[in-house]
GROMACS .gro file of C-alpha atoms in nm:
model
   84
    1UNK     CA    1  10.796   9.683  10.103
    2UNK     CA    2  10.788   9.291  10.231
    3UNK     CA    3  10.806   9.234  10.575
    4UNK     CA    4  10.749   8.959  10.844
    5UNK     CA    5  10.719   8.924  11.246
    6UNK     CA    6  11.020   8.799  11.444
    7UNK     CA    7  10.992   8.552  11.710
    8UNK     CA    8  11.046   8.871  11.974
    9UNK     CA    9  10.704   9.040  11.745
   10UNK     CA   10  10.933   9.313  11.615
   11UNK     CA   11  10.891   9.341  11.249
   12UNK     CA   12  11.186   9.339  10.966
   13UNK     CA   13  11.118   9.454  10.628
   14UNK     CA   14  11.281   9.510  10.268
   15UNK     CA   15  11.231   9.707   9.965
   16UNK     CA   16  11.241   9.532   9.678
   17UNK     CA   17  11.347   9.758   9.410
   18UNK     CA   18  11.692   9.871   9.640
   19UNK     CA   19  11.679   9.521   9.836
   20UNK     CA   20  12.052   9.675  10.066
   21UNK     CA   21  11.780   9.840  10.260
   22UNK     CA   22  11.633   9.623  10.584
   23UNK     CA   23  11.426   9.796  10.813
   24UNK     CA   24  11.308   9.742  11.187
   25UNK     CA   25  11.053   9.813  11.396
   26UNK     CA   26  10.763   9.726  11.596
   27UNK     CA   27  10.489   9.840  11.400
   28UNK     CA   28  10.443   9.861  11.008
   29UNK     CA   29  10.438  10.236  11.078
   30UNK     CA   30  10.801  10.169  11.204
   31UNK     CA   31  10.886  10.016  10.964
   32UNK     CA   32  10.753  10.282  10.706
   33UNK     CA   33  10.945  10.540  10.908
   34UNK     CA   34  11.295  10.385  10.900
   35UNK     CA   35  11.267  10.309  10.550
   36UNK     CA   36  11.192  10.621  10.415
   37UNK     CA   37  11.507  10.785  10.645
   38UNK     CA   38  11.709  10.538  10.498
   39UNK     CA   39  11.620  10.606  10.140
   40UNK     CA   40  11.672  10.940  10.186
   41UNK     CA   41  12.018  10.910  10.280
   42UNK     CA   42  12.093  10.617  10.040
   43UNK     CA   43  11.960  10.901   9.752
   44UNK     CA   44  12.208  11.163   9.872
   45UNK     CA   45  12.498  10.903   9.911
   46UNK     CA   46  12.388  10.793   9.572
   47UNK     CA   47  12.388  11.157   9.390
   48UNK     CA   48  12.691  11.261   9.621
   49UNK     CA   49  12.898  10.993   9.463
   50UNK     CA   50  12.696  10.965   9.154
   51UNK     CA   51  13.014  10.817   8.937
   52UNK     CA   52  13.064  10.512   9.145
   53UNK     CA   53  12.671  10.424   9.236
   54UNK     CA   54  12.576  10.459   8.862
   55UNK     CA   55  12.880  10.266   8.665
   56UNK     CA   56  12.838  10.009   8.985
   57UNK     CA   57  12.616   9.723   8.760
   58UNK     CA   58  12.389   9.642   9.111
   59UNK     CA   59  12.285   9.982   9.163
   60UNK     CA   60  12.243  10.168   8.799
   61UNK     CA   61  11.902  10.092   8.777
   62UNK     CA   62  11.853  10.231   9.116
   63UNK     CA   63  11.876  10.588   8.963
   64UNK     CA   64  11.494  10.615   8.858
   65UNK     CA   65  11.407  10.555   9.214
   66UNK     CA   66  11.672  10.790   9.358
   67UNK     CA   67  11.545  11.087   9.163
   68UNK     CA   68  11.196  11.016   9.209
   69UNK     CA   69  11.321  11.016   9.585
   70UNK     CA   70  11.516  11.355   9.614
   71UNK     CA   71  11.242  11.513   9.400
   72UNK     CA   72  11.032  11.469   9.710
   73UNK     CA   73  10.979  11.777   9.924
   74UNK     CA   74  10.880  11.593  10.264
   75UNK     CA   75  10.926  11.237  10.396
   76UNK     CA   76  10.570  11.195  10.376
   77UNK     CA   77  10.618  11.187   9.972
   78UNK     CA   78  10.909  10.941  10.038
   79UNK     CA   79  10.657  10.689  10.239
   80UNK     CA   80  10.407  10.751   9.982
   81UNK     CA   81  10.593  10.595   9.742
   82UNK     CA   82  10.704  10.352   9.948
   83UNK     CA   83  10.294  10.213   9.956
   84UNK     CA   84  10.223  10.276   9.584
   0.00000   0.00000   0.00000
């Protein structure tokens, strides 16, 4: 995850492997938080609709981290990976 401070000192943040995803917040903690919600959800739109998101050439090679993501029990394992 890359981040930097706003003007206001809020913080905005990307992942780079699924770079769609911009989080907010005011700590890197935040951050970590809304990230791993939204990768959750982007993983179950992503297998939900599996024929679109994996013939769509921008987000095939999203599919390692989208398993890796829904094998997690716990959004603790989601942030985890996040930080490796």
């Amino acid at each position: 995850m890359e981040y930097e401070q706003e003007d206001n000192g809020s913080l905005v943040g990307s992942l780079l492997p699924i770079q769609d995803i911009v989080t907010y917040g005011n700590s890197v903690n935040d951050l970590l938080d809304d990230a791993a919600t939204q990768l959750v959800e982007y993983a179950q739109d992503y297998y939900a609709h599996f024929d679109k998101y994996y013939h769509a050439p921008n987000r095939k090679s999203h599919l390692p981290y989208v398993l890796n993501i829904l094998s997690q029990q716990e959004i603790d394992g989601v942030k985890k990976l996040i930080l490796a």
